[in-house]
Amino acid sequence: MFLQNCWYVAAWDHELIDGKLLARTILDKPVLLYKGESGRVVALDNRCCHRGAKLSNGRMEGDDVRCMYHGLKFDPSGRCIQIPGQDNIPPKMGVRSYPVLERQHLVWIWMGEAAKADPSKILGFDYLSDPAWRGKPDYMHYQANYLLIVDNLSDFSHLAFVHTKTLGGSEEYAYKSKPTAIERLEDGFRVERWHMDAEAPPFHRKVVKGKNRVDRRNIARMHVPGIFFMETLFSPAGNGAQNGNLAGAKQYRNCQFFTPETERSTHFFWDYLHDYELQDPTIAQSLNRSMIEGFLEDKFIIEGQQEMLDADPQFKMNAIVADAPLAHFRRTLGKLIDAERGQPQQAAA
């Protein structure tokens, strides 16, 4: 069901402040995340190897964690280093430790074979640490399979109908804008889409006053297993942005990370950053609220979709032309999962 040997986002760094022991299910496995007193980030199986109690209900001691059921203490490698009232500690007494790294305010975890955890494979999103951009990182939880969320982002035409009064602007977007470039890549896809001389969407009008007619460009890049980056540009209509004239343009950068919790639930980490009037914190706050409003619209559709698919497991979806990127993504991911499991590669999405 899931690709194991890859990096997933497990948390934002701010979720682990003040000695927080964070319990989070990832790929159907219970995980404990915390940042030790040295600043080291630790990820362990959240079940004490003694009686299966939650380590997240325990106590952090330095870089170690103590189970508060019978007091067993574990170091960051998962090795049991103390059993109260017992001098001998069996060598197999311990819990699984997962490779984990902190990059650009994100905590990444590797759920597969630890020996294959290559830090160079972590995808960077430099805007998160670039002072020329400002955002407000956030988290949302979906009661739906993560691939349904990936599907949702594979075609921008849904903006016209799901987000007419928030992120889209009008139904015109679905009829008049078409992808100018679709690239099928070995690790996902890239789609570029322009919408010329259009009314600016509500979320943009809230933070930018003036002319409402804009030339709008979205460039989306989806990476396996479920990481989405998007560049958005709004330029005054007719200024020639399509030919490289960006005078007066306002730009946004969007990162979204989908980490499977279970087969039918997903952790969603995201940020929406802007490159103008950075001294004004209300812009990031307004954009954050607008994105939440829009994502809740997606959530309503996608969770309902999951309910319908669960109601009839034999139901088969029918593709339309706009599904080309998502079909490619699912084929690409499926081949990687099959290869990881040593199974013959399948061409079907």
Short mmCIF file of C-alpha atoms in Angstrom, two decimals:
data_model
loop_
_atom_site.label_atom_id
_atom_site.label_comp_id
_atom_site.label_asym_id
_atom_site.label_seq_id
_atom_site.Cartn_x
_atom_site.Cartn_y
_atom_site.Cartn_z
CA MET A 1 0.00 0.00 0.00
CA PHE A 2 2.79 2.43 0.85
CA LEU A 3 6.26 3.15 -0.47
CA GLN A 4 8.52 2.42 2.50
CA ASN A 5 12.03 3.40 1.45
CA CYS A 6 11.60 7.14 1.12
CA TRP A 7 11.43 10.20 3.36
CA TYR A 8 8.09 11.40 4.73
CA VAL A 9 7.35 14.53 6.74
CA ALA A 10 6.55 13.52 10.32
CA ALA A 11 6.09 16.94 11.95
CA TRP A 12 6.90 20.63 11.88
CA ASP A 13 9.78 21.51 14.20
CA HIS A 14 7.49 23.71 16.33
CA GLU A 15 5.41 20.64 17.22
CA LEU A 16 8.32 19.31 19.29
CA ILE A 17 9.09 22.32 21.47
CA ASP A 18 9.01 22.40 25.29
CA GLY A 19 9.72 18.70 25.75
CA LYS A 20 6.63 17.58 23.83
CA LEU A 21 6.29 13.81 23.36
CA LEU A 22 4.34 13.63 20.12
CA ALA A 23 2.42 10.47 19.24
CA ARG A 24 1.79 10.12 15.50
CA THR A 25 0.76 7.12 13.43
CA ILE A 26 2.74 6.97 10.17
CA LEU A 27 2.22 4.30 7.50
CA ASP A 28 0.05 2.36 9.97
CA LYS A 29 2.85 2.31 12.57
CA PRO A 30 2.70 4.05 15.98
CA VAL A 31 5.62 6.48 16.29
CA LEU A 32 6.90 8.63 19.15
CA LEU A 33 8.63 11.88 18.14
CA TYR A 34 10.52 14.20 20.48
CA LYS A 35 13.47 16.55 20.64
CA GLY A 36 15.90 15.69 23.43
CA GLU A 37 17.57 18.23 25.69
CA SER A 38 20.61 18.25 23.39
CA GLY A 39 18.36 19.31 20.49
CA ARG A 40 18.51 15.91 18.86
CA VAL A 41 15.28 14.76 17.20
CA VAL A 42 14.30 11.18 18.03
CA ALA A 43 11.74 8.82 16.47
CA LEU A 44 10.91 5.53 18.20
CA ASP A 45 8.24 2.87 18.04
CA ASN A 46 5.62 4.24 20.42
CA ARG A 47 5.05 0.86 22.12
CA CYS A 48 7.10 -0.11 25.15
CA CYS A 49 8.58 -3.53 24.45
CA HIS A 50 7.54 -4.72 27.96
CA ARG A 51 3.75 -4.49 27.99
CA GLY A 52 2.99 -2.33 24.96
CA ALA A 53 2.23 0.87 26.86
CA LYS A 54 2.52 4.14 24.97
CA LEU A 55 5.95 5.74 25.36
CA SER A 56 4.31 9.05 24.45
CA ASN A 57 2.61 8.82 27.87
CA GLY A 58 6.05 8.61 29.41
CA ARG A 59 8.70 11.14 30.47
CA MET A 60 11.66 12.59 28.61
CA GLU A 61 14.94 12.43 30.53
CA GLY A 62 17.75 14.19 28.69
CA ASP A 63 17.75 12.58 25.26
CA ASP A 64 16.11 9.41 26.62
CA VAL A 65 12.50 8.50 27.34
CA ARG A 66 11.09 6.56 30.27
CA CYS A 67 7.94 4.49 30.09
CA MET A 68 5.73 5.53 33.01
CA TYR A 69 4.07 2.13 33.35
CA HIS A 70 6.96 0.12 34.87
CA GLY A 71 9.77 2.63 34.42
CA LEU A 72 11.80 1.10 31.58
CA LYS A 73 14.13 3.69 30.06
CA PHE A 74 15.18 3.85 26.39
CA ASP A 75 17.92 5.81 24.66
CA PRO A 76 17.54 7.46 21.22
CA SER A 77 18.64 4.27 19.48
CA GLY A 78 15.70 2.46 21.12
CA ARG A 79 17.94 0.36 23.37
CA CYS A 80 16.61 -0.26 26.88
CA ILE A 81 19.18 1.14 29.29
CA GLN A 82 17.39 0.73 32.61
CA ILE A 83 14.84 -1.58 34.20
CA PRO A 84 14.00 -0.49 37.75
CA GLY A 85 14.74 -3.30 40.22
CA GLN A 86 16.55 -5.42 37.63
CA ASP A 87 20.30 -5.22 36.98
CA ASN A 88 20.36 -7.53 33.97
CA ILE A 89 18.98 -6.01 30.75
CA PRO A 90 18.38 -8.62 28.02
CA PRO A 91 20.19 -7.58 24.79
CA LYS A 92 16.98 -7.80 22.76
CA MET A 93 15.14 -5.47 25.14
CA GLY A 94 14.39 -2.36 23.11
CA VAL A 95 12.13 -0.64 20.60
CA ARG A 96 12.63 0.23 16.96
CA SER A 97 14.33 3.52 16.19
CA TYR A 98 13.61 5.30 12.89
CA PRO A 99 16.05 7.51 10.94
CA VAL A 100 14.89 11.08 11.43
CA LEU A 101 16.29 14.47 10.34
CA GLU A 102 15.31 18.10 10.76
CA ARG A 103 15.53 20.29 7.65
CA GLN A 104 14.03 23.73 6.93
CA HIS A 105 11.66 23.52 9.93
CA LEU A 106 10.42 20.07 8.85
CA VAL A 107 11.04 16.78 10.65
CA TRP A 108 11.57 13.97 8.13
CA ILE A 109 11.29 10.26 8.91
CA TRP A 110 12.36 7.11 7.03
CA MET A 111 10.00 4.20 7.71
CA GLY A 112 11.74 1.58 5.56
CA GLU A 113 15.12 -0.11 5.79
CA ALA A 114 17.34 2.10 7.95
CA ALA A 115 20.49 1.27 5.97
CA LYS A 116 18.92 2.85 2.88
CA ALA A 117 18.06 6.17 4.56
CA ASP A 118 20.05 8.59 2.40
CA PRO A 119 19.77 12.21 3.65
CA SER A 120 20.55 13.51 0.15
CA LYS A 121 17.15 12.20 -0.96
CA ILE A 122 15.28 14.66 1.25
CA LEU A 123 13.54 17.21 -0.99
CA GLY A 124 14.48 20.77 -0.15
CA PHE A 125 12.09 23.70 -0.37
CA ASP A 126 14.43 26.66 0.10
CA TYR A 127 11.65 29.22 0.43
CA LEU A 128 10.94 27.88 3.94
CA SER A 129 14.31 29.19 5.14
CA ASP A 130 14.70 32.15 2.76
CA PRO A 131 14.20 35.56 4.48
CA ALA A 132 12.88 36.94 1.19
CA TRP A 133 9.71 34.88 1.70
CA ARG A 134 7.22 34.81 4.56
CA GLY A 135 4.59 32.24 5.46
CA LYS A 136 2.80 30.52 8.32
CA PRO A 137 3.31 26.71 8.51
CA ASP A 138 0.28 24.63 9.38
CA TYR A 139 -1.17 21.12 9.66
CA MET A 140 -4.47 19.46 8.77
CA HIS A 141 -5.78 15.91 9.12
CA TYR A 142 -7.80 14.09 6.45
CA GLN A 143 -10.03 11.04 6.86
CA ALA A 144 -9.08 9.87 3.39
CA ASN A 145 -6.35 8.03 1.53
CA TYR A 146 -3.46 10.33 0.68
CA LEU A 147 -3.62 9.48 -3.04
CA LEU A 148 -7.06 11.06 -3.28
CA ILE A 149 -5.46 14.31 -2.12
CA VAL A 150 -2.69 13.89 -4.69
CA ASP A 151 -5.37 13.37 -7.36
CA ASN A 152 -7.06 16.58 -6.27
CA LEU A 153 -3.88 18.58 -6.89
CA SER A 154 -3.14 16.95 -10.22
CA ASP A 155 -5.65 19.08 -12.10
CA PHE A 156 -6.18 22.78 -11.38
CA SER A 157 -9.57 22.85 -13.10
CA HIS A 158 -11.18 21.84 -9.80
CA LEU A 159 -10.31 25.36 -8.56
CA ALA A 160 -13.19 26.66 -10.65
CA PHE A 161 -15.85 24.53 -8.98
CA VAL A 162 -14.60 23.60 -5.50
CA HIS A 163 -13.02 27.00 -4.78
CA THR A 164 -15.12 29.50 -6.73
CA LYS A 165 -15.34 31.96 -3.82
CA THR A 166 -11.94 31.30 -2.25
CA LEU A 167 -8.91 30.14 -4.24
CA GLY A 168 -10.38 29.89 -7.75
CA GLY A 169 -12.23 33.05 -8.54
CA SER A 170 -14.73 31.87 -11.16
CA GLU A 171 -15.81 28.81 -13.14
CA GLU A 172 -14.23 30.47 -16.16
CA TYR A 173 -10.88 29.06 -15.02
CA ALA A 174 -11.92 25.52 -15.97
CA TYR A 175 -13.12 26.49 -19.44
CA LYS A 176 -10.63 29.12 -20.62
CA SER A 177 -7.33 28.05 -19.05
CA LYS A 178 -5.49 25.00 -20.28
CA PRO A 179 -2.16 23.45 -19.34
CA THR A 180 0.58 25.00 -21.48
CA ALA A 181 3.00 22.24 -20.48
CA ILE A 182 2.66 18.78 -18.94
CA GLU A 183 5.86 16.90 -18.19
CA ARG A 184 5.72 13.26 -17.17
CA LEU A 185 8.79 12.68 -15.00
CA GLU A 186 10.40 9.63 -13.41
CA ASP A 187 9.43 10.82 -9.93
CA GLY A 188 6.15 12.58 -10.65
CA PHE A 189 5.00 15.35 -12.97
CA ARG A 190 5.18 19.08 -13.71
CA VAL A 191 2.23 21.10 -15.01
CA GLU A 192 2.18 24.76 -16.02
CA ARG A 193 -1.09 26.63 -16.54
CA TRP A 194 -1.86 30.24 -17.50
CA HIS A 195 -5.15 32.13 -17.15
CA MET A 196 -5.03 35.45 -18.99
CA ASP A 197 -6.96 38.65 -18.23
CA ALA A 198 -8.95 37.05 -15.43
CA GLU A 199 -10.51 38.35 -12.27
CA ALA A 200 -8.16 37.89 -9.33
CA PRO A 201 -9.35 35.21 -6.88
CA PRO A 202 -10.76 36.33 -3.51
CA PHE A 203 -7.73 35.26 -1.43
CA HIS A 204 -5.45 37.52 -3.52
CA ARG A 205 -7.84 40.50 -3.50
CA LYS A 206 -7.89 40.39 0.31
CA VAL A 207 -4.18 41.20 0.54
CA VAL A 208 -3.51 43.14 -2.69
CA LYS A 209 -5.58 46.22 -3.48
CA GLY A 210 -5.91 47.77 -6.92
CA LYS A 211 -6.64 46.29 -10.33
CA ASN A 212 -8.64 43.09 -10.19
CA ARG A 213 -7.78 41.84 -13.70
CA VAL A 214 -4.67 39.69 -13.71
CA ASP A 215 -2.66 37.26 -15.78
CA ARG A 216 -2.27 34.21 -13.58
CA ARG A 217 0.30 31.43 -13.79
CA ASN A 218 0.48 28.22 -11.74
CA ILE A 219 3.41 25.82 -12.01
CA ALA A 220 2.86 22.60 -10.08
CA ARG A 221 5.46 19.95 -9.33
CA MET A 222 4.35 16.68 -7.74
CA HIS A 223 6.98 14.33 -6.33
CA VAL A 224 6.69 10.70 -5.25
CA PRO A 225 5.42 9.63 -2.74
CA GLY A 226 3.18 12.69 -2.21
CA ILE A 227 5.00 16.03 -2.08
CA PHE A 228 3.57 19.04 -3.91
CA PHE A 229 5.31 22.32 -4.71
CA MET A 230 3.60 25.16 -6.56
CA GLU A 231 4.71 28.53 -7.90
CA THR A 232 1.93 31.08 -8.37
CA LEU A 233 2.23 34.44 -10.07
CA PHE A 234 -0.31 37.25 -10.42
CA SER A 235 0.60 40.05 -12.82
CA PRO A 236 -1.53 43.04 -13.89
CA ALA A 237 -3.39 41.90 -17.00
CA GLY A 238 -1.61 42.77 -20.23
CA ASN A 239 1.76 43.55 -18.63
CA GLY A 240 3.51 40.82 -20.59
CA ALA A 241 4.29 38.45 -17.75
CA GLN A 242 4.06 35.51 -20.15
CA ASN A 243 6.98 37.07 -22.05
CA GLY A 244 9.05 37.63 -18.91
CA ASN A 245 7.98 41.11 -17.78
CA LEU A 246 7.32 40.68 -14.05
CA ALA A 247 7.00 44.36 -13.16
CA GLY A 248 4.23 44.74 -10.61
CA ALA A 249 3.81 40.98 -10.22
CA LYS A 250 3.06 39.34 -6.88
CA GLN A 251 4.28 35.80 -6.27
CA TYR A 252 3.49 32.91 -3.93
CA ARG A 253 5.18 29.61 -3.14
CA ASN A 254 3.15 26.68 -1.84
CA CYS A 255 4.50 23.46 -0.32
CA GLN A 256 2.29 20.54 0.69
CA PHE A 257 3.42 17.24 2.19
CA PHE A 258 1.06 14.26 2.40
CA THR A 259 2.10 11.54 4.83
CA PRO A 260 -0.13 8.46 5.07
CA GLU A 261 -1.39 7.83 8.58
CA THR A 262 -3.38 4.74 7.61
CA GLU A 263 -4.91 3.45 4.41
CA ARG A 264 -7.81 5.86 4.99
CA SER A 265 -6.28 8.82 6.80
CA THR A 266 -3.54 11.35 6.05
CA HIS A 267 -1.31 13.90 7.74
CA PHE A 268 -1.19 17.11 5.71
CA PHE A 269 1.64 19.61 6.32
CA TRP A 270 1.71 22.85 4.34
CA ASP A 271 2.80 26.46 4.04
CA TYR A 272 1.86 29.27 1.66
CA LEU A 273 4.53 31.96 1.33
CA HIS A 274 4.60 35.39 -0.30
CA ASP A 275 7.43 37.66 -1.50
CA TYR A 276 6.04 41.16 -0.93
CA GLU A 277 5.44 43.53 2.03
CA LEU A 278 7.19 41.10 4.36
CA GLN A 279 7.13 43.65 7.18
CA ASP A 280 3.34 43.21 7.40
CA PRO A 281 2.54 40.00 9.34
CA THR A 282 -1.17 40.25 8.57
CA ILE A 283 -0.58 39.18 4.95
CA ALA A 284 0.76 35.76 5.98
CA GLN A 285 -2.09 35.43 8.48
CA SER A 286 -4.72 36.33 5.87
CA LEU A 287 -3.24 33.92 3.32
CA ASN A 288 -3.14 31.19 5.94
CA ARG A 289 -6.82 31.69 6.77
CA SER A 290 -7.73 31.73 3.08
CA MET A 291 -5.81 28.51 2.46
CA ILE A 292 -7.53 26.81 5.40
CA GLU A 293 -10.89 27.90 4.02
CA GLY A 294 -9.96 26.45 0.63
CA PHE A 295 -8.47 23.25 2.03
CA LEU A 296 -11.62 22.63 4.05
CA GLU A 297 -13.53 22.79 0.76
CA ASP A 298 -11.17 20.14 -0.63
CA LYS A 299 -11.48 18.12 2.56
CA PHE A 300 -15.28 18.08 2.29
CA ILE A 301 -15.10 16.72 -1.27
CA ILE A 302 -12.28 14.23 -0.69
CA GLU A 303 -13.56 12.75 2.56
CA GLY A 304 -16.96 12.31 0.90
CA GLN A 305 -15.21 10.65 -2.02
CA GLN A 306 -13.52 8.22 0.39
CA GLU A 307 -16.89 7.37 1.93
CA MET A 308 -18.30 6.55 -1.51
CA LEU A 309 -15.32 4.41 -2.49
CA ASP A 310 -15.56 2.50 0.80
CA ALA A 311 -19.27 1.91 0.21
CA ASP A 312 -18.54 0.01 -3.01
CA PRO A 313 -14.99 -1.39 -3.33
CA GLN A 314 -15.88 -2.67 -6.83
CA PHE A 315 -16.54 0.84 -8.15
CA LYS A 316 -14.24 1.77 -11.04
CA MET A 317 -13.35 5.38 -11.78
CA ASN A 318 -13.51 6.60 -15.38
CA ALA A 319 -10.76 8.86 -16.68
CA ILE A 320 -11.04 12.14 -18.59
CA VAL A 321 -8.30 14.02 -20.46
CA ALA A 322 -7.49 16.18 -17.41
CA ASP A 323 -6.53 13.02 -15.48
CA ALA A 324 -3.31 12.50 -17.46
CA PRO A 325 -0.94 13.78 -14.72
CA LEU A 326 -2.60 11.80 -11.90
CA ALA A 327 -2.68 8.62 -14.01
CA HIS A 328 1.03 9.00 -14.70
CA PHE A 329 1.73 9.63 -11.01
CA ARG A 330 -0.17 6.54 -9.89
CA ARG A 331 1.59 4.37 -12.46
CA THR A 332 4.97 5.74 -11.38
CA LEU A 333 4.27 5.18 -7.69
CA GLY A 334 2.82 1.73 -8.32
CA LYS A 335 5.95 0.61 -10.16
CA LEU A 336 8.15 1.81 -7.30
CA ILE A 337 6.05 -0.01 -4.71
CA ASP A 338 6.05 -3.19 -6.79
CA ALA A 339 9.82 -2.99 -7.25
CA GLU A 340 10.31 -2.47 -3.52
CA ARG A 341 8.26 -5.57 -2.79
CA GLY A 342 10.03 -7.57 -5.48
CA GLN A 343 6.87 -7.94 -7.54
CA PRO A 344 6.51 -7.59 -11.33
CA GLN A 345 5.93 -4.00 -12.37
CA GLN A 346 2.37 -3.23 -13.38
CA ALA A 347 1.42 -0.66 -15.97
CA ALA A 348 -2.11 -0.10 -14.71
CA ALA A 349 -2.73 2.91 -12.49
#
